[in-house]
mmCIF file of C-alpha atoms and ligand atoms in Angstrom:
data_model
loop_
_atom_site.group_PDB
_atom_site.id
_atom_site.type_symbol
_atom_site.label_atom_id
_atom_site.label_comp_id
_atom_site.label_asym_id
_atom_site.label_seq_id
_atom_site.Cartn_x
_atom_site.Cartn_y
_atom_site.Cartn_z
ATOM 1 C CA UNK Z 1 25.531 73.027 -5.464
ATOM 2 C CA UNK Z 2 26.605 75.661 -8.285
ATOM 3 C CA UNK Z 3 24.576 74.343 -10.993
ATOM 4 C CA UNK Z 4 21.079 74.188 -8.922
ATOM 5 C CA UNK Z 5 22.003 77.658 -7.611
ATOM 6 C CA UNK Z 6 23.041 79.785 -10.527
ATOM 7 C CA UNK Z 7 19.827 81.639 -11.199
ATOM 8 C CA UNK Z 8 18.436 81.686 -7.663
ATOM 9 C CA UNK Z 9 19.014 85.424 -7.066
ATOM 10 C CA UNK Z 10 16.588 86.004 -9.663
ATOM 11 C CA UNK Z 11 13.902 83.461 -9.343
ATOM 12 C CA UNK Z 12 13.475 83.607 -5.058
ATOM 13 C CA UNK Z 13 11.248 86.471 -4.233
ATOM 14 C CA UNK Z 14 12.289 86.189 -0.544
ATOM 15 C CA UNK Z 15 15.719 88.397 0.228
ATOM 16 C CA UNK Z 16 16.041 86.249 3.193
ATOM 17 C CA UNK Z 17 16.630 83.432 1.737
ATOM 18 C CA UNK Z 18 19.059 84.918 -0.943
ATOM 19 C CA UNK Z 19 21.233 85.905 2.244
ATOM 20 C CA UNK Z 20 20.470 82.618 3.844
ATOM 21 C CA UNK Z 21 22.214 81.082 0.056
ATOM 22 C CA UNK Z 22 25.075 83.185 0.206
ATOM 23 C CA UNK Z 23 25.753 81.811 3.533
ATOM 24 C CA UNK Z 24 25.317 78.451 2.169
ATOM 25 C CA UNK Z 25 27.495 79.050 -0.875
ATOM 26 C CA UNK Z 26 30.599 80.207 1.666
ATOM 27 C CA UNK Z 27 29.709 77.629 4.142
ATOM 28 C CA UNK Z 28 29.029 79.868 6.458
ATOM 29 C CA UNK Z 29 26.705 78.209 9.680
ATOM 30 C CA UNK Z 30 23.159 79.612 9.778
ATOM 31 C CA UNK Z 31 22.180 81.290 12.920
ATOM 32 C CA UNK Z 32 18.649 80.874 14.454
ATOM 33 C CA UNK Z 33 17.540 84.232 12.931
ATOM 34 C CA UNK Z 34 18.241 82.732 9.823
ATOM 35 C CA UNK Z 35 15.942 78.988 10.715
ATOM 36 C CA UNK Z 36 13.343 81.782 11.916
ATOM 37 C CA UNK Z 37 13.155 82.820 8.248
ATOM 38 C CA UNK Z 38 13.408 79.919 7.040
ATOM 39 C CA UNK Z 39 10.567 78.386 8.706
ATOM 40 C CA UNK Z 40 8.618 81.822 7.947
ATOM 41 C CA UNK Z 41 9.259 82.080 4.289
ATOM 42 C CA UNK Z 42 6.526 81.531 1.672
ATOM 43 C CA UNK Z 43 8.491 81.048 -0.755
ATOM 44 C CA UNK Z 44 8.418 77.222 -0.752
ATOM 45 C CA UNK Z 45 10.298 76.150 -4.124
ATOM 46 C CA UNK Z 46 13.299 78.214 -3.532
ATOM 47 C CA UNK Z 47 13.359 76.645 -0.205
ATOM 48 C CA UNK Z 48 13.058 73.340 -2.037
ATOM 49 C CA UNK Z 49 16.102 74.313 -4.404
ATOM 50 C CA UNK Z 50 18.751 75.786 -1.214
ATOM 51 C CA UNK Z 51 17.758 72.482 0.719
ATOM 52 C CA UNK Z 52 18.526 70.745 -2.409
ATOM 53 C CA UNK Z 53 21.711 72.137 -3.173
ATOM 54 C CA UNK Z 54 22.579 71.616 -0.094
ATOM 55 C CA UNK Z 55 21.773 67.579 0.386
ATOM 56 C CA UNK Z 56 23.267 67.179 -3.022
ATOM 57 C CA UNK Z 57 26.873 68.917 -1.852
ATOM 58 C CA UNK Z 58 26.875 65.828 1.087
ATOM 59 C CA UNK Z 59 25.518 62.952 -1.302
ATOM 60 C CA UNK Z 60 25.404 64.138 -4.863
ATOM 61 C CA UNK Z 61 21.799 62.588 -6.340
ATOM 62 C CA UNK Z 62 21.750 59.648 -3.653
ATOM 63 C CA UNK Z 63 18.773 58.687 -1.957
ATOM 64 C CA UNK Z 64 19.555 55.638 0.966
ATOM 65 C CA UNK Z 65 17.099 53.393 1.961
ATOM 66 C CA UNK Z 66 17.089 49.917 4.124
ATOM 67 C CA UNK Z 67 15.461 46.500 3.980
ATOM 68 C CA UNK Z 68 14.204 46.546 7.704
ATOM 69 C CA UNK Z 69 11.843 45.371 10.174
ATOM 70 C CA UNK Z 70 10.046 47.135 12.875
ATOM 71 C CA UNK Z 71 9.444 45.174 16.216
ATOM 72 C CA UNK Z 72 7.091 45.882 18.626
ATOM 73 C CA UNK Z 73 7.497 43.407 21.887
ATOM 74 C CA UNK Z 74 5.104 44.597 23.859
ATOM 75 C CA UNK Z 75 2.686 47.331 23.635
ATOM 76 C CA UNK Z 76 1.705 47.210 27.614
ATOM 77 C CA UNK Z 77 3.220 50.759 29.057
ATOM 78 C CA UNK Z 78 3.619 51.951 32.467
ATOM 79 C CA UNK Z 79 2.443 55.790 31.360
ATOM 80 C CA UNK Z 80 0.168 57.220 28.901
ATOM 81 C CA UNK Z 81 1.751 60.034 26.950
ATOM 82 C CA UNK Z 82 -1.302 62.047 25.365
ATOM 83 C CA UNK Z 83 -0.256 61.732 21.543
ATOM 84 C CA UNK Z 84 0.071 57.714 22.116
ATOM 85 C CA UNK Z 85 -2.137 55.283 20.783
ATOM 86 C CA UNK Z 86 0.000 52.275 20.406
ATOM 87 C CA UNK Z 87 0.834 52.063 24.470
ATOM 88 C CA UNK Z 88 -1.554 50.305 26.525
ATOM 89 C CA UNK Z 89 -2.264 49.822 29.909
ATOM 90 C CA UNK Z 90 -2.066 45.995 31.893
ATOM 91 C CA UNK Z 91 -4.662 44.293 31.154
ATOM 92 C CA UNK Z 92 -6.472 46.363 29.105
ATOM 93 C CA UNK Z 93 -8.172 43.924 25.934
ATOM 94 C CA UNK Z 94 -5.785 45.575 23.123
ATOM 95 C CA UNK Z 95 -3.067 44.868 25.162
ATOM 96 C CA UNK Z 96 -0.235 42.327 23.799
ATOM 97 C CA UNK Z 97 2.816 40.862 24.798
ATOM 98 C CA UNK Z 98 5.315 39.017 22.730
ATOM 99 C CA UNK Z 99 6.862 35.689 23.178
ATOM 100 C CA UNK Z 100 9.866 34.845 21.940
ATOM 101 C CA UNK Z 101 8.800 32.316 19.479
ATOM 102 C CA UNK Z 102 6.714 35.227 17.928
ATOM 103 C CA UNK Z 103 9.434 37.219 18.188
ATOM 104 C CA UNK Z 104 12.447 35.213 16.613
ATOM 105 C CA UNK Z 105 9.697 34.350 13.732
ATOM 106 C CA UNK Z 106 9.777 37.988 12.542
ATOM 107 C CA UNK Z 107 13.552 38.296 12.242
ATOM 108 C CA UNK Z 108 15.846 36.524 9.548
ATOM 109 C CA UNK Z 109 19.204 37.207 7.803
ATOM 110 C CA UNK Z 110 17.399 39.003 4.764
ATOM 111 C CA UNK Z 111 16.679 42.235 6.960
ATOM 112 C CA UNK Z 112 19.511 44.627 7.290
ATOM 113 C CA UNK Z 113 18.287 46.602 10.358
ATOM 114 C CA UNK Z 114 15.873 45.372 12.948
ATOM 115 C CA UNK Z 115 14.802 48.158 14.789
ATOM 116 C CA UNK Z 116 13.112 46.920 18.515
ATOM 117 C CA UNK Z 117 11.151 49.586 20.613
ATOM 118 C CA UNK Z 118 8.137 48.774 22.940
ATOM 119 C CA UNK Z 119 5.724 50.078 25.870
ATOM 120 C CA UNK Z 120 7.538 50.495 29.583
ATOM 121 C CA UNK Z 121 6.566 47.100 30.732
ATOM 122 C CA UNK Z 122 5.539 47.031 34.554
ATOM 123 C CA UNK Z 123 7.044 43.751 35.045
ATOM 124 C CA UNK Z 124 9.148 42.829 32.396
ATOM 125 C CA UNK Z 125 12.879 42.936 34.029
ATOM 126 C CA UNK Z 126 15.939 44.638 32.086
ATOM 127 C CA UNK Z 127 17.083 40.750 31.654
ATOM 128 C CA UNK Z 128 14.174 40.270 29.399
ATOM 129 C CA UNK Z 129 14.983 43.209 27.212
ATOM 130 C CA UNK Z 130 18.584 41.892 27.424
ATOM 131 C CA UNK Z 131 17.367 38.077 26.382
ATOM 132 C CA UNK Z 132 14.945 39.994 23.135
ATOM 133 C CA UNK Z 133 18.411 41.556 21.706
ATOM 134 C CA UNK Z 134 20.951 38.263 22.407
ATOM 135 C CA UNK Z 135 18.334 36.196 20.663
ATOM 136 C CA UNK Z 136 17.318 38.311 18.103
ATOM 137 C CA UNK Z 137 21.167 38.695 17.729
ATOM 138 C CA UNK Z 138 21.761 34.583 17.643
ATOM 139 C CA UNK Z 139 18.912 34.141 15.065
ATOM 140 C CA UNK Z 140 20.185 37.254 12.106
ATOM 141 C CA UNK Z 141 23.735 37.457 12.821
ATOM 142 C CA UNK Z 142 23.989 39.506 9.382
ATOM 143 C CA UNK Z 143 21.069 41.971 10.880
ATOM 144 C CA UNK Z 144 21.960 44.989 12.533
ATOM 145 C CA UNK Z 145 19.813 45.636 15.688
ATOM 146 C CA UNK Z 146 18.625 49.626 16.419
ATOM 147 C CA UNK Z 147 16.974 48.929 19.347
ATOM 148 C CA UNK Z 148 15.313 51.242 22.286
ATOM 149 C CA UNK Z 149 14.811 54.636 22.309
ATOM 150 C CA UNK Z 150 16.155 56.757 25.424
ATOM 151 C CA UNK Z 151 12.911 56.651 27.409
ATOM 152 C CA UNK Z 152 13.228 52.632 27.314
ATOM 153 C CA UNK Z 153 16.806 53.038 28.297
ATOM 154 C CA UNK Z 154 15.709 55.788 31.662
ATOM 155 C CA UNK Z 155 13.257 53.171 31.876
ATOM 156 C CA UNK Z 156 15.672 50.215 31.934
ATOM 157 C CA UNK Z 157 17.832 52.468 34.133
ATOM 158 C CA UNK Z 158 15.041 52.829 36.938
ATOM 159 C CA UNK Z 159 13.710 49.069 37.163
ATOM 160 C CA UNK Z 160 17.185 47.665 37.375
ATOM 161 C CA UNK Z 161 19.233 50.557 39.752
ATOM 162 C CA UNK Z 162 21.950 50.523 37.357
ATOM 163 C CA UNK Z 163 23.284 53.648 35.994
ATOM 164 C CA UNK Z 164 22.436 54.740 32.106
ATOM 165 C CA UNK Z 165 25.914 54.112 31.351
ATOM 166 C CA UNK Z 166 25.954 50.273 32.820
ATOM 167 C CA UNK Z 167 22.596 50.084 31.072
ATOM 168 C CA UNK Z 168 24.144 50.779 27.726
ATOM 169 C CA UNK Z 169 27.143 49.013 27.736
ATOM 170 C CA UNK Z 170 24.739 45.915 28.578
ATOM 171 C CA UNK Z 171 23.063 46.723 25.673
ATOM 172 C CA UNK Z 172 25.912 46.449 23.507
ATOM 173 C CA UNK Z 173 27.111 43.439 25.247
ATOM 174 C CA UNK Z 174 23.492 41.902 24.306
ATOM 175 C CA UNK Z 175 23.896 43.085 20.274
ATOM 176 C CA UNK Z 176 22.540 46.439 20.184
ATOM 177 C CA UNK Z 177 24.139 48.592 17.072
ATOM 178 C CA UNK Z 178 22.602 51.720 17.321
ATOM 179 C CA UNK Z 179 19.915 53.315 19.178
ATOM 180 C CA UNK Z 180 16.786 54.640 17.124
ATOM 181 C CA UNK Z 181 15.653 58.299 17.374
ATOM 182 C CA UNK Z 182 12.368 58.065 18.952
ATOM 183 C CA UNK Z 183 11.266 59.515 22.748
ATOM 184 C CA UNK Z 184 12.659 62.752 21.979
ATOM 185 C CA UNK Z 185 9.038 64.119 20.866
ATOM 186 C CA UNK Z 186 9.860 67.938 21.513
ATOM 187 C CA UNK Z 187 12.753 69.310 24.102
ATOM 188 C CA UNK Z 188 10.276 72.475 25.038
ATOM 189 C CA UNK Z 189 9.456 71.584 29.328
ATOM 190 C CA UNK Z 190 6.083 73.379 28.076
ATOM 191 C CA UNK Z 191 5.190 71.323 25.844
ATOM 192 C CA UNK Z 192 6.282 68.283 26.771
ATOM 193 C CA UNK Z 193 4.384 68.660 29.744
ATOM 194 C CA UNK Z 194 1.341 68.991 28.102
ATOM 195 C CA UNK Z 195 1.904 66.007 25.222
ATOM 196 C CA UNK Z 196 4.273 63.415 27.539
ATOM 197 C CA UNK Z 197 4.373 64.129 31.205
ATOM 198 C CA UNK Z 198 5.925 62.756 33.216
ATOM 199 C CA UNK Z 199 8.028 60.996 30.200
ATOM 200 C CA UNK Z 200 11.832 61.327 30.542
ATOM 201 C CA UNK Z 201 12.862 65.440 30.020
ATOM 202 C CA UNK Z 202 14.742 66.663 27.178
ATOM 203 C CA UNK Z 203 17.528 66.802 28.763
ATOM 204 C CA UNK Z 204 17.514 63.106 29.929
ATOM 205 C CA UNK Z 205 16.822 62.200 26.524
ATOM 206 C CA UNK Z 206 19.995 64.128 25.179
ATOM 207 C CA UNK Z 207 22.282 63.123 28.413
ATOM 208 C CA UNK Z 208 21.199 59.418 27.006
ATOM 209 C CA UNK Z 209 22.273 59.831 23.657
ATOM 210 C CA UNK Z 210 25.363 61.866 24.933
ATOM 211 C CA UNK Z 211 26.342 58.025 27.208
ATOM 212 C CA UNK Z 212 25.464 56.134 24.205
ATOM 213 C CA UNK Z 213 28.335 58.034 21.861
ATOM 214 C CA UNK Z 214 30.692 58.329 24.224
ATOM 215 C CA UNK Z 215 30.665 54.619 24.360
ATOM 216 C CA UNK Z 216 31.010 54.287 20.363
ATOM 217 C CA UNK Z 217 26.866 53.394 19.695
ATOM 218 C CA UNK Z 218 25.669 55.840 17.029
ATOM 219 C CA UNK Z 219 22.011 56.551 16.835
ATOM 220 C CA UNK Z 220 19.207 58.489 15.387
ATOM 221 C CA UNK Z 221 17.050 61.400 16.253
ATOM 222 C CA UNK Z 222 13.801 62.152 15.858
ATOM 223 C CA UNK Z 223 10.975 65.489 16.094
ATOM 224 C CA UNK Z 224 7.745 65.275 16.882
ATOM 225 C CA UNK Z 225 6.237 67.861 14.890
ATOM 226 C CA UNK Z 226 2.611 69.145 14.043
ATOM 227 C CA UNK Z 227 0.703 69.147 17.608
ATOM 228 C CA UNK Z 228 0.918 71.965 20.017
ATOM 229 C CA UNK Z 229 4.171 73.103 19.088
ATOM 230 C CA UNK Z 230 5.283 76.622 17.710
ATOM 231 C CA UNK Z 231 8.245 77.680 15.690
ATOM 232 C CA UNK Z 232 10.682 78.474 18.261
ATOM 233 C CA UNK Z 233 10.069 75.192 19.878
ATOM 234 C CA UNK Z 234 10.806 73.706 16.789
ATOM 235 C CA UNK Z 235 13.872 75.964 16.345
ATOM 236 C CA UNK Z 236 14.964 75.331 20.030
ATOM 237 C CA UNK Z 237 14.692 71.153 19.644
ATOM 238 C CA UNK Z 238 16.893 71.301 16.281
ATOM 239 C CA UNK Z 239 19.716 73.626 17.524
ATOM 240 C CA UNK Z 240 19.870 71.797 20.825
ATOM 241 C CA UNK Z 241 20.793 68.357 18.686
ATOM 242 C CA UNK Z 242 23.343 70.686 16.672
ATOM 243 C CA UNK Z 243 25.075 71.654 19.805
ATOM 244 C CA UNK Z 244 25.198 67.784 21.290
ATOM 245 C CA UNK Z 245 26.427 66.488 17.520
ATOM 246 C CA UNK Z 246 29.423 69.272 17.459
ATOM 247 C CA UNK Z 247 30.151 67.564 20.896
ATOM 248 C CA UNK Z 248 29.679 63.956 20.140
ATOM 249 C CA UNK Z 249 29.320 63.229 16.411
ATOM 250 C CA UNK Z 250 27.535 60.422 17.032
ATOM 251 C CA UNK Z 251 24.141 61.037 15.510
ATOM 252 C CA UNK Z 252 23.168 59.584 11.875
ATOM 253 C CA UNK Z 253 19.548 60.681 10.947
ATOM 254 C CA UNK Z 254 17.209 63.238 11.955
ATOM 255 C CA UNK Z 255 13.961 62.443 11.418
ATOM 256 C CA UNK Z 256 10.881 64.594 11.404
ATOM 257 C CA UNK Z 257 7.700 62.837 13.030
ATOM 258 C CA UNK Z 258 4.630 64.146 11.746
ATOM 259 C CA UNK Z 259 1.929 63.986 14.627
ATOM 260 C CA UNK Z 260 -1.581 61.493 13.830
ATOM 261 C CA UNK Z 261 -4.210 62.051 16.044
ATOM 262 C CA UNK Z 262 -6.633 59.397 16.022
ATOM 263 C CA UNK Z 263 -7.310 57.876 18.253
ATOM 264 C CA UNK Z 264 -5.534 59.891 20.552
ATOM 265 C CA UNK Z 265 -5.981 62.074 23.667
ATOM 266 C CA UNK Z 266 -4.571 65.301 21.158
ATOM 267 C CA UNK Z 267 -7.293 64.020 18.468
ATOM 268 C CA UNK Z 268 -8.757 67.770 18.093
ATOM 269 C CA UNK Z 269 -5.411 69.148 16.902
ATOM 270 C CA UNK Z 270 -6.522 70.414 13.371
ATOM 271 C CA UNK Z 271 -3.731 69.550 10.313
ATOM 272 C CA UNK Z 272 -1.338 72.041 9.382
ATOM 273 C CA UNK Z 273 -0.878 72.874 5.905
ATOM 274 C CA UNK Z 274 2.036 71.111 3.889
ATOM 275 C CA UNK Z 275 4.053 73.992 3.554
ATOM 276 C CA UNK Z 276 5.300 73.574 7.087
ATOM 277 C CA UNK Z 277 6.288 69.447 6.866
ATOM 278 C CA UNK Z 278 7.955 71.199 3.649
ATOM 279 C CA UNK Z 279 10.055 73.679 5.996
ATOM 280 C CA UNK Z 280 10.531 71.504 8.392
ATOM 281 C CA UNK Z 281 12.728 69.296 6.569
ATOM 282 C CA UNK Z 282 14.215 71.842 4.645
ATOM 283 C CA UNK Z 283 15.405 73.555 7.928
ATOM 284 C CA UNK Z 284 16.688 70.263 9.072
ATOM 285 C CA UNK Z 285 18.754 69.724 5.977
ATOM 286 C CA UNK Z 286 20.108 73.488 6.318
ATOM 287 C CA UNK Z 287 20.385 74.094 10.224
ATOM 288 C CA UNK Z 288 21.803 70.476 10.805
ATOM 289 C CA UNK Z 289 25.112 71.163 9.281
ATOM 290 C CA UNK Z 290 26.391 68.357 11.288
ATOM 291 C CA UNK Z 291 24.069 65.435 10.291
ATOM 292 C CA UNK Z 292 24.812 63.323 7.233
ATOM 293 C CA UNK Z 293 20.870 62.299 6.896
ATOM 294 C CA UNK Z 294 17.882 63.812 6.993
ATOM 295 C CA UNK Z 295 14.961 61.278 6.684
ATOM 296 C CA UNK Z 296 11.832 61.612 5.329
ATOM 297 C CA UNK Z 297 9.703 59.259 7.412
ATOM 298 C CA UNK Z 298 6.687 58.145 4.682
ATOM 299 C CA UNK Z 299 4.589 56.055 7.481
ATOM 300 C CA UNK Z 300 3.832 59.582 8.936
ATOM 301 C CA UNK Z 301 4.453 61.770 5.999
ATOM 302 C CA UNK Z 302 2.674 59.419 3.194
ATOM 303 C CA UNK Z 303 4.398 58.101 0.084
ATOM 304 C CA UNK Z 304 3.548 60.876 -1.806
ATOM 305 C CA UNK Z 305 4.644 63.568 0.775
ATOM 306 C CA UNK Z 306 8.014 61.601 1.521
ATOM 307 C CA UNK Z 307 8.751 61.944 -2.472
ATOM 308 C CA UNK Z 308 8.104 65.492 -2.529
ATOM 309 C CA UNK Z 309 10.621 65.628 0.744
ATOM 310 C CA UNK Z 310 13.057 64.300 -1.601
ATOM 311 C CA UNK Z 311 12.823 67.611 -2.986
ATOM 312 C CA UNK Z 312 13.666 69.393 0.445
ATOM 313 C CA UNK Z 313 16.792 68.634 1.749
ATOM 314 C CA UNK Z 314 16.010 64.376 2.499
ATOM 315 C CA UNK Z 315 18.667 61.928 2.128
ATOM 316 C CA UNK Z 316 17.326 58.891 3.174
ATOM 317 C CA UNK Z 317 13.926 57.369 2.447
ATOM 318 C CA UNK Z 318 13.861 55.153 5.912
ATOM 319 C CA UNK Z 319 13.091 51.672 4.723
ATOM 320 C CA UNK Z 320 10.919 48.674 4.382
ATOM 321 C CA UNK Z 321 9.415 48.483 7.956
ATOM 322 C CA UNK Z 322 7.177 45.590 6.636
ATOM 323 C CA UNK Z 323 4.305 45.883 9.920
ATOM 324 C CA UNK Z 324 4.244 49.479 11.271
ATOM 325 C CA UNK Z 325 1.748 49.852 14.278
ATOM 326 C CA UNK Z 326 2.956 52.613 16.688
ATOM 327 C CA UNK Z 327 1.991 55.510 13.706
ATOM 328 C CA UNK Z 328 -0.950 52.921 12.672
ATOM 329 C CA UNK Z 329 -2.543 52.531 16.188
ATOM 330 C CA UNK Z 330 -2.659 56.450 14.851
ATOM 331 C CA UNK Z 331 -4.412 56.434 12.075
ATOM 332 C CA UNK Z 332 -1.425 56.894 9.623
ATOM 333 C CA UNK Z 333 -2.588 56.688 5.880
ATOM 334 C CA UNK Z 334 0.102 54.902 4.592
ATOM 335 C CA UNK Z 335 0.738 51.325 3.634
ATOM 336 C CA UNK Z 336 2.209 49.062 6.929
ATOM 337 C CA UNK Z 337 4.984 48.119 5.212
ATOM 338 C CA UNK Z 338 6.711 48.394 1.442
ATOM 339 C CA UNK Z 339 8.910 46.130 -0.646
ATOM 340 C CA UNK Z 340 12.716 46.809 -1.777
ATOM 341 C CA UNK Z 341 11.218 47.560 -5.414
ATOM 342 C CA UNK Z 342 8.861 50.105 -4.273
ATOM 343 C CA UNK Z 343 11.594 52.311 -3.076
ATOM 344 C CA UNK Z 344 13.728 51.731 -6.283
ATOM 345 C CA UNK Z 345 11.058 53.517 -8.182
ATOM 346 C CA UNK Z 346 9.832 55.958 -5.798
ATOM 347 C CA UNK Z 347 13.512 57.272 -5.730
ATOM 348 C CA UNK Z 348 14.093 57.290 -9.253
ATOM 349 C CA UNK Z 349 10.661 58.920 -10.385
ATOM 350 C CA UNK Z 350 12.123 61.711 -7.843
ATOM 351 C CA UNK Z 351 14.677 62.133 -10.167
ATOM 352 C CA UNK Z 352 17.327 60.733 -7.543
ATOM 353 C CA UNK Z 353 19.420 57.227 -7.041
ATOM 354 C CA UNK Z 354 18.492 54.874 -4.915
ATOM 355 C CA UNK Z 355 21.178 53.507 -2.834
ATOM 356 C CA UNK Z 356 20.270 50.266 -0.592
ATOM 357 C CA UNK Z 357 22.067 50.849 2.838
ATOM 358 C CA UNK Z 358 22.445 48.706 6.483
ATOM 359 C CA UNK Z 359 21.820 50.621 9.452
ATOM 360 C CA UNK Z 360 25.100 52.240 10.129
ATOM 361 C CA UNK Z 361 25.097 53.689 6.804
ATOM 362 C CA UNK Z 362 27.428 51.461 4.684
ATOM 363 C CA UNK Z 363 26.417 51.343 1.041
ATOM 364 C CA UNK Z 364 25.160 47.812 0.022
ATOM 365 C CA UNK Z 365 23.728 48.575 -3.234
ATOM 366 C CA UNK Z 366 23.451 50.947 -5.780
ATOM 367 C CA UNK Z 367 20.630 51.254 -8.139
ATOM 368 C CA UNK Z 368 21.871 52.640 -12.043
HETATM 369 O O1 V47 C 401 8.864 58.619 19.659
HETATM 370 C C1 V47 C 401 3.924 57.979 18.570
HETATM 371 C C2 V47 C 401 6.125 58.688 18.042
HETATM 372 C C3 V47 C 401 7.809 57.983 17.636
HETATM 373 C C4 V47 C 401 2.660 59.125 17.528
HETATM 374 O O2 V47 C 401 15.240 55.330 14.411
HETATM 375 C C5 V47 C 401 3.442 59.396 16.602
HETATM 376 O O3 V47 C 401 15.052 55.926 12.941
HETATM 377 C C6 V47 C 401 3.181 60.585 15.668
HETATM 378 O O4 V47 C 401 11.281 56.917 17.054
HETATM 379 N N1 V47 C 401 2.093 60.380 15.755
HETATM 380 C C7 V47 C 401 8.733 56.392 17.576
HETATM 381 N N2 V47 C 401 4.035 59.980 15.990
HETATM 382 C C8 V47 C 401 9.175 56.289 16.189
HETATM 383 C C9 V47 C 401 10.517 56.953 15.717
HETATM 384 C C10 V47 C 401 11.219 56.138 14.660
HETATM 385 C C11 V47 C 401 10.430 56.089 13.750
HETATM 386 C C12 V47 C 401 11.681 56.036 12.353
HETATM 387 C C13 V47 C 401 12.566 55.799 12.464
HETATM 388 C C14 V47 C 401 13.426 56.151 13.669
HETATM 389 C C15 V47 C 401 14.863 55.756 13.715
HETATM 390 C C16 V47 C 401 12.779 55.970 14.786
HETATM 391 O O5 V47 C 401 6.417 57.826 17.235
HETATM 392 C C17 V47 C 401 7.915 58.265 19.305
HETATM 393 C C18 V47 C 401 6.844 59.220 18.991
HETATM 394 O O6 V47 C 401 7.384 60.272 18.956
HETATM 395 N N3 V47 C 401 4.319 58.471 17.623
HETATM 396 N N4 V47 C 401 2.498 58.128 18.819
HETATM 397 C C19 V47 C 401 1.659 59.619 16.939
HETATM 398 N N5 V47 C 401 0.360 59.709 17.273
#
């Protein structure tokens, strides 16, 4: 950290960032007004240096990635979020339901993480989702399963009449190793109402994760940004996550997810400048001092911007994914998957040390 920050004061032209640097050097926690200063600075380069210093204090030059696959068993969904181009009503010409054979054809022990999420199908019972987990677990016993967002868990509770705590313990028994961070969107009730009513509230999302952590099930957290939210909404979202993490210490990664408008009912939203993406990632690293990892979701950022984000506090480049659908239905320009070698090169070329991990962040291979 010292090295990166040695000449900071002479190069930085935003005095608020110098005050934030002093707090970081003395391990003082940032407050809401620091967060606002980060989101409104125009000294983007200095912000990147600060976020990198914090990231390197935590992980040195290491940047993690995983050989993983996304599986979306169905896109049939009982709700219709305005930001989503993936979910389809039952009977729609593009609606699909994967058979168990199809799902199992996608899994193998080569994968270190299998990420399973999908629509809230009006006819599927909770038992069917449990069966998917049991079968995937049986067919790929060495892979970790990261499955079902808090929104799906909330839905399983409604359709099964079980408490959220019972749903979570049944998922753990079936073979779920971690929860993905999806469905958090943005916690602000006003914005949530405009982009995804009548979905699980922000408070319910947080309560599902609190319960998962209480049962020893780790999870991630996302934030959908680049739509109708304000800077204050971003700060509020990140602050709520920091408060929960102080209580539970159950989160691994925070993942900013850049909104993709194509094919959605929010398609007229104008793109934000790239500086906004960089500020969101840097804010996450600097403010979420209790989150071990900040992830660059290359699917939404694009591969090139994700590589730049490694210099803005990011310590995790996600993974191979193999066949991304949710965000590509909304027009993402990235590839739908990449090879292990792609990540090794992308991370090395940015000046960092690629480390292959599993879903629980155990280190599997360091690419010196
Ligand atoms: O919550 C849907 C998002 C999320 C759009 O935990 C959209 O490791 C942008 O949860 N534009 C799911 N985003 C993605 C997700 C995730 C991804 C990577 C890693 C992890 C993890 C979790 O997809 C949803 C929603 O915010 N989404 N539509 C869209 N048009």
